[in-house]
Coordinates of C-alpha atoms in Angstrom, one line a residue:
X1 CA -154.7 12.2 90.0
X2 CA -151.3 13.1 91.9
X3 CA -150.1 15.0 88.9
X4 CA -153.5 17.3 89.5
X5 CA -152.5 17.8 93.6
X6 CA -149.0 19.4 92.7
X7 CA -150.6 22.3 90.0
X8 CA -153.3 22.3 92.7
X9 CA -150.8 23.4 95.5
X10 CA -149.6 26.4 94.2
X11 CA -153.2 27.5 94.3
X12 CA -154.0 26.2 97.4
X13 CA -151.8 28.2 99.1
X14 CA -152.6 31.6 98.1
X15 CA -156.3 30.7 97.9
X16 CA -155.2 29.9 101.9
X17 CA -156.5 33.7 102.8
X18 CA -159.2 34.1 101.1
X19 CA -161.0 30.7 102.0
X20 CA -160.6 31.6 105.6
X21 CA -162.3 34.7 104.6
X22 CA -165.2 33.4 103.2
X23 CA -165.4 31.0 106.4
X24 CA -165.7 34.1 108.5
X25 CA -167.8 35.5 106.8
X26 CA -170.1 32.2 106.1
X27 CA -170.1 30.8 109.4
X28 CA -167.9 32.3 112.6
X29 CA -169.5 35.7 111.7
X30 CA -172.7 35.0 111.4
X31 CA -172.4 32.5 114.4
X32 CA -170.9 34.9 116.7
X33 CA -173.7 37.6 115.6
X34 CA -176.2 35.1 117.5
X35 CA -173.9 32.9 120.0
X36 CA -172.6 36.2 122.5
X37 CA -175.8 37.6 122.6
X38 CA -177.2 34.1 124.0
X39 CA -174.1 33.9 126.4
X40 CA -175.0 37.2 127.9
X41 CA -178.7 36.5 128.5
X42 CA -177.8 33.2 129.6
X43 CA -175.4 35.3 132.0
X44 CA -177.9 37.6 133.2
X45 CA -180.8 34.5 133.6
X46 CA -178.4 33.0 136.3
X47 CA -177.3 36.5 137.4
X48 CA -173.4 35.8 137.9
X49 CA -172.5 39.3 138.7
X50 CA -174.9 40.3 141.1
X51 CA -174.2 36.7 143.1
X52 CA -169.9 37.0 142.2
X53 CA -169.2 39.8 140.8
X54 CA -168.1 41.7 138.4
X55 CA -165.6 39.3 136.3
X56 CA -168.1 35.9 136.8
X57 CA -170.1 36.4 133.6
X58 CA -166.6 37.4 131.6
X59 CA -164.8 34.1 132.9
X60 CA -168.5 31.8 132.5
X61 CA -168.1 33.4 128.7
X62 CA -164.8 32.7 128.5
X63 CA -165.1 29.0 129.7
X64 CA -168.0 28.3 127.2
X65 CA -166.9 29.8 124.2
X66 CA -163.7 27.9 125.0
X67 CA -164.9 24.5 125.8
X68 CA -168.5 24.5 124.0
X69 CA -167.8 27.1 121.2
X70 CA -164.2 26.4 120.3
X71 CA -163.7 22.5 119.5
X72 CA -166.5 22.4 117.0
X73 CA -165.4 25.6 115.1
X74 CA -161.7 24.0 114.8
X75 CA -163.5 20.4 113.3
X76 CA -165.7 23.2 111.0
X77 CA -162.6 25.2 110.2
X78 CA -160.5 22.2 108.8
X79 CA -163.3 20.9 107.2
X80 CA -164.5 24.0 105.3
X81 CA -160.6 24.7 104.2
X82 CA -160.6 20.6 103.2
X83 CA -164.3 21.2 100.9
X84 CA -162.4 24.1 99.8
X85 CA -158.9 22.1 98.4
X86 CA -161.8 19.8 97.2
X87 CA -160.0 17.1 99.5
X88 CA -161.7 13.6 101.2
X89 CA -163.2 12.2 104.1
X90 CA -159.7 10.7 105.0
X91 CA -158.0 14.0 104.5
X92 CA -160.1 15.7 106.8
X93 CA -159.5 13.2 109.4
X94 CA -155.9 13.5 109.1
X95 CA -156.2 17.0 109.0
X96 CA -157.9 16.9 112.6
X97 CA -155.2 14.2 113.8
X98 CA -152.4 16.2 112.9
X99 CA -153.2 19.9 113.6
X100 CA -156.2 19.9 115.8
X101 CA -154.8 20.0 118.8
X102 CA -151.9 22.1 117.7
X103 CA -155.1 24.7 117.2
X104 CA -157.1 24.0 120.2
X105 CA -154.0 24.8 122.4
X106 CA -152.6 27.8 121.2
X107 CA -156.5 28.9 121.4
X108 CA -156.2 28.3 125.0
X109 CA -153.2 30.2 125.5
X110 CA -154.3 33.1 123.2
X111 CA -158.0 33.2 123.5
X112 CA -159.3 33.8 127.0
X113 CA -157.1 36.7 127.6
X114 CA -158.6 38.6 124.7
X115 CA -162.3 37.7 125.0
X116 CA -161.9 38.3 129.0
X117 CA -161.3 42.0 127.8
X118 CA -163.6 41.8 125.7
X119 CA -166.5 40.7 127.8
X120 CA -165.8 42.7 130.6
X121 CA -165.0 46.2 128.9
X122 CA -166.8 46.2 125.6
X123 CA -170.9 46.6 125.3
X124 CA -172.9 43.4 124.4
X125 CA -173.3 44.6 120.9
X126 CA -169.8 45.6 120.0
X127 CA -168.4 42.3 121.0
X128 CA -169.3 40.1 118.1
X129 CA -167.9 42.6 115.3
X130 CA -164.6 43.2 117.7
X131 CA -164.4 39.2 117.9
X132 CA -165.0 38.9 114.4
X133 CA -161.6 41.1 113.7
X134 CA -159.7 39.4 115.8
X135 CA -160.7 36.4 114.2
X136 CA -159.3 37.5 110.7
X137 CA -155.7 37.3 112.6
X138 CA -157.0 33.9 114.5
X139 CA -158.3 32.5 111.1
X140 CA -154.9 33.1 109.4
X141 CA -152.8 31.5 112.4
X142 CA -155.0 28.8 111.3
X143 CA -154.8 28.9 107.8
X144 CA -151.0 28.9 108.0
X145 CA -151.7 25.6 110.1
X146 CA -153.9 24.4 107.6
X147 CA -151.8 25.2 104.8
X148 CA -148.7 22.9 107.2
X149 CA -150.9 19.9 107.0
X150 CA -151.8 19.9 103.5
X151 CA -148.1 20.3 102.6
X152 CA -147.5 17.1 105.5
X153 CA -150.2 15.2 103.2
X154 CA -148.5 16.1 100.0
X155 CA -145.1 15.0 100.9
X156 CA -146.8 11.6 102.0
X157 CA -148.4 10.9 98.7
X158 CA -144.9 11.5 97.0
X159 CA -143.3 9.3 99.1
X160 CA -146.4 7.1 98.1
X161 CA -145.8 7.5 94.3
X162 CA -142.1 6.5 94.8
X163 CA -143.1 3.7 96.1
X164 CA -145.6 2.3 94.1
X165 CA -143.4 1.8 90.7
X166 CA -140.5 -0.1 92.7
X167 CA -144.1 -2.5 94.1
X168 CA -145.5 -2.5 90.2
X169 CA -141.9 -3.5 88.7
X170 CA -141.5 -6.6 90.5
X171 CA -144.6 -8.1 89.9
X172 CA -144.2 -8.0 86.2
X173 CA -140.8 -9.0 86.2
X174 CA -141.5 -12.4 88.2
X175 CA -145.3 -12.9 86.6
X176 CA -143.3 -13.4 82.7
X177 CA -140.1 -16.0 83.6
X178 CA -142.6 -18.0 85.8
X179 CA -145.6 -18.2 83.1
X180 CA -143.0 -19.6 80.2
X181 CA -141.4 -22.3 81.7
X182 CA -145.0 -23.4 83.0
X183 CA -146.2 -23.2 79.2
X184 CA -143.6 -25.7 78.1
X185 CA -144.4 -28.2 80.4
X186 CA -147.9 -28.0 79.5

């Protein structure tokens, strides 16, 4: 099984892009098509301009894509880019424990100031397909991350393997001197 992870990596990596490309294009596309739209008539039942002004539907958009939008997509992400590298349940998790976070934060800091922008300057309908393209730049910041936990993962299984022998050696050495002298007194 370990033998078939390290031919798998080399693969893994360069199939990096283009699984993050069909995640776009299977989920966060089609997603976005529906989820701006619903923010902007959600915007519009509450009236936020007309009651604050001009940037309180942008920075209401802003705040639910990145609270209520955002943490699921990361989970999705890592999950789809696990099915993909055809890993496990545990590996997921892992996944999630190690660069979750990592993901969530930088989407904080990089995020809201493009989608402000966008949700104040650009038309309801061009704002999904803009989105969209600067997800294929967000998608492979987290591919690369993706691609750092999977690499994390493999280095723990070597160090796994390594192990293992030195555990599987000892064993057989005690298990034969103790069972002889045992048969003699028998």
């Amino acid at each position: 099984n370990n033998h078939h992870h390290h031919h798998h990596l080399g693969s893994t990596i360069t199939d990096a892009p283009s699984n993050a490309a069909s995640y776009g294009a299977l989920f966060s596309g089609p997603l976005f098509a529906i989820w701006y739209p619903y923010l902007d008539r959600l915007c519009s039942r509450f009236s936020l301009t007309q009651r604050y002004g001009i940037w309180a539907a942008p920075l209401a958009k802003v705040a639910a894509d990145e609270l209520l939008m955002d943490p699921p997509c990361l989970v999705v992400f890592f999950g789809y880019m696990n099915f993909c590298e055809g890993g496990t349940l545990a590996t997921w998790q892992r996944k999630l424990r190690d660069e979750f976070w990592t993901a969530w934060y930088t989407s904080l800091a990089v995020w809201p100031a493009i989608l402000l922008g966008t949700f104040r300057y650009l038309p309801v309908y061009a704002q999904a397909p803009w989105i969209n393209a600067c997800c294929i730049v967000w998608d492979g910041f987290l591919s690369h991350r993706n691609a750092v936990a999977k690499l994390k993962e493999e280095e723990q299984q070597q160090q796994q393997t390594q192990q293992e022998p030195l555990q599987q050696q000892q064993p057989a050495t005690n298990v034969v001197p103790n069972a002889a002298p045992s048969l003699k007194q028998a």
